[in-house]
Amino acid sequence: MTVTATSVDESDQLRPPIAPASRVARLRRLVPAAVAALSGVLLYVSFPPRTLWWLALPAFALFGWVLRGRSWKAGLGLGYLFGLGFLLPLLVWTGVEVGAGPWLALVVIEAIFVALVGAGVAAVSKLPGWPVWAAAMWIAGEAARARVPFHGFPWGKIAFGQADGVFLPLAAVGGTPVLGFGVALCGFGLYEVVRLVVEGRRTRAVRRSAAALALLSVAVPVVGALAARALVSDKAEDGTTTVAVIQGNVPRAGLEFNAQRRAVLDYHARETERLAAEVKAGKIAQPDFVLWPENSSDIDPFANPDARAVIDQAVKAIGVPISVGGVVERDGKLYNEQILWDPVKGPTDTYDKRQIQPFGEYLPLRSLIGAINSNWTSMVRQDFSRGTKPGVFDMAGAKVGLVTCYEAAFDWAVRSEVTDGAQMISVPSNNATFDRSEMTYQQLAMSRVRAVEHSRTVTVPVTSGVSAIIMPDGRITQKTGMFVAASLVQKVPLRSSQTPATQLGILPEIALVLVAAGGLGWAIGAGVRGRRAGDV
């Protein structure tokens, strides 16, 4: 026993002593990284299907805490961690059927934009009124992410997590950029208020100007949102119309849903005919027109007489025009198309989807991608072509703007339909590929924001759900379940007035990007002057 004790003592003496202070210092260095990642997760939790929109405020407050006063290089790394914490769980649905590889690749690329925002926020965090510059920096990052690469990917804009929040009316003021700016400003301002309170208790001296700017950062977005409620209305300006939304369901979820394309078409025709029988029996009001989802007829009805006959029979049964979502080949090109089908005249108008989805509807860098993974080229055998014109259908006297699925994420795509005369908006979608993931709820929230942004009724016909009818004030009045056959019929208001957001278009976003650039220029200039003074 004595020998053992001696040997243990000798071995202990050989180990270098670890200073407790050094270990604590190491742990402290890890805290900002952990907080950056966790605050990103907190921002994700604020998004649908949860209604915890207010969590975006502490998420930005914590993000401001980890970035304030740091170098741009530290901001770059911390911003990337924040982006990973936010986007990894938010976009997990992109890998539901194709595996983790594409999901992780998308997140790794998209998080770079958040990293650059982090570097910018760190740089401007030493300026007076820094929450304003920081919030503008976030919107500049969103603006870039919505445009590059491959025509952009705006999914995860802060505005899209605020469909249930008090800030939502800001969408009518300046669209998603102003709504997102208000949320980020309030969050950064919240941290600045807390910081100044703590600093004031410690030093008993806080500059009044700094305190006033911090309080304004919190108060202005809230007061602005309350004042903007005057812009939100669900009153009819051009009368009303009774719309029917059809959800026919699909034979099975996943990428193979369209292997039985005829079944999908039959399901939507059958649900329409069932609705027609209920209308005839007096159980449901006669709709003025009917809206089918995207891909409700993946069989080209212009090239296949049997598909045309099925659609024609359903249209004649209900006796009113139907907007049919089809896949159409014309002049050797493939289009994701909405077809206006009249019970007497047949197809009379079309809208071709303009914002098509990379890696889903077309394959960028096809030869390179094919060399890396031939499965991708087999899944996207032929690229879809882009439409070139807005789609506003005249349906029983109502002007219905078409925004097909993925397009709802893009500001310009929705606005163009309203400026082209749409009195209401339809967002025909196909979410069957993504099973029961959060994707359908995230997209539904986008449509709610668009309703308020442009003060229009928005209908969301989806092949597998969730289909919904949304009032111009963002309220969902009816919705379906997922993977069920169902129909929604409702009288909705038609509106023609334009909100400030519709009238201003891209201008608020440009203004905020210029604010971010101005703040960054000021910060860089201040840094250069500081170094020169130090050299002297």
CSV table of N, CA and C in Angstrom, one decimal, residues 11 22 26 28 73 79 83 91 159 180 185 217 249 371 463 530:
chain,number,residue,atom,x,y,z
A,11,SER,N,3.8,10.1,-10.0
A,11,SER,CA,3.2,10.3,-11.3
A,11,SER,C,2.5,11.7,-11.3
A,22,SER,N,-6.6,29.7,-15.5
A,22,SER,CA,-6.4,29.5,-16.9
A,22,SER,C,-7.6,28.7,-17.5
A,26,ARG,N,-10.3,29.9,-20.4
A,26,ARG,CA,-10.6,29.1,-21.6
A,26,ARG,C,-12.1,28.9,-21.8
A,28,ARG,N,-14.4,30.8,-20.6
A,28,ARG,CA,-15.0,32.1,-20.9
A,28,ARG,C,-14.9,32.5,-22.4
A,73,LYS,N,-13.2,40.2,-37.7
A,73,LYS,CA,-12.9,38.8,-37.8
A,73,LYS,C,-13.6,38.0,-36.8
A,79,GLY,N,-20.9,35.3,-36.4
A,79,GLY,CA,-22.0,35.4,-37.3
A,79,GLY,C,-22.3,34.0,-38.0
A,83,GLY,N,-25.6,31.9,-37.8
A,83,GLY,CA,-26.3,31.4,-39.0
A,83,GLY,C,-26.5,29.9,-39.0
A,91,LEU,N,-34.0,24.8,-42.1
A,91,LEU,CA,-34.0,24.2,-43.5
A,91,LEU,C,-33.9,22.7,-43.5
A,159,ALA,N,-38.9,38.6,-41.5
A,159,ALA,CA,-40.4,39.0,-41.7
A,159,ALA,C,-41.2,37.7,-41.7
A,180,GLY,N,-38.7,43.3,-41.2
A,180,GLY,CA,-37.5,42.6,-40.7
A,180,GLY,C,-36.6,43.6,-39.9
A,185,LEU,N,-34.1,45.8,-35.2
A,185,LEU,CA,-33.8,47.0,-34.5
A,185,LEU,C,-34.3,46.9,-33.0
A,217,SER,N,-34.7,52.9,-30.1
A,217,SER,CA,-34.5,51.7,-30.9
A,217,SER,C,-35.6,50.6,-30.6
A,249,ASN,N,-55.2,15.9,-52.7
A,249,ASN,CA,-54.3,15.0,-52.0
A,249,ASN,C,-53.5,14.2,-53.1
A,371,ALA,N,-21.1,15.3,-62.7
A,371,ALA,CA,-19.9,14.7,-62.5
A,371,ALA,C,-19.7,14.3,-61.0
A,463,THR,N,-51.5,20.7,-53.0
A,463,THR,CA,-51.9,19.3,-53.3
A,463,THR,C,-52.2,18.5,-52.1
A,530,GLY,N,-8.4,56.3,-36.0
A,530,GLY,CA,-7.9,55.9,-34.7
A,530,GLY,C,-6.5,55.3,-34.8
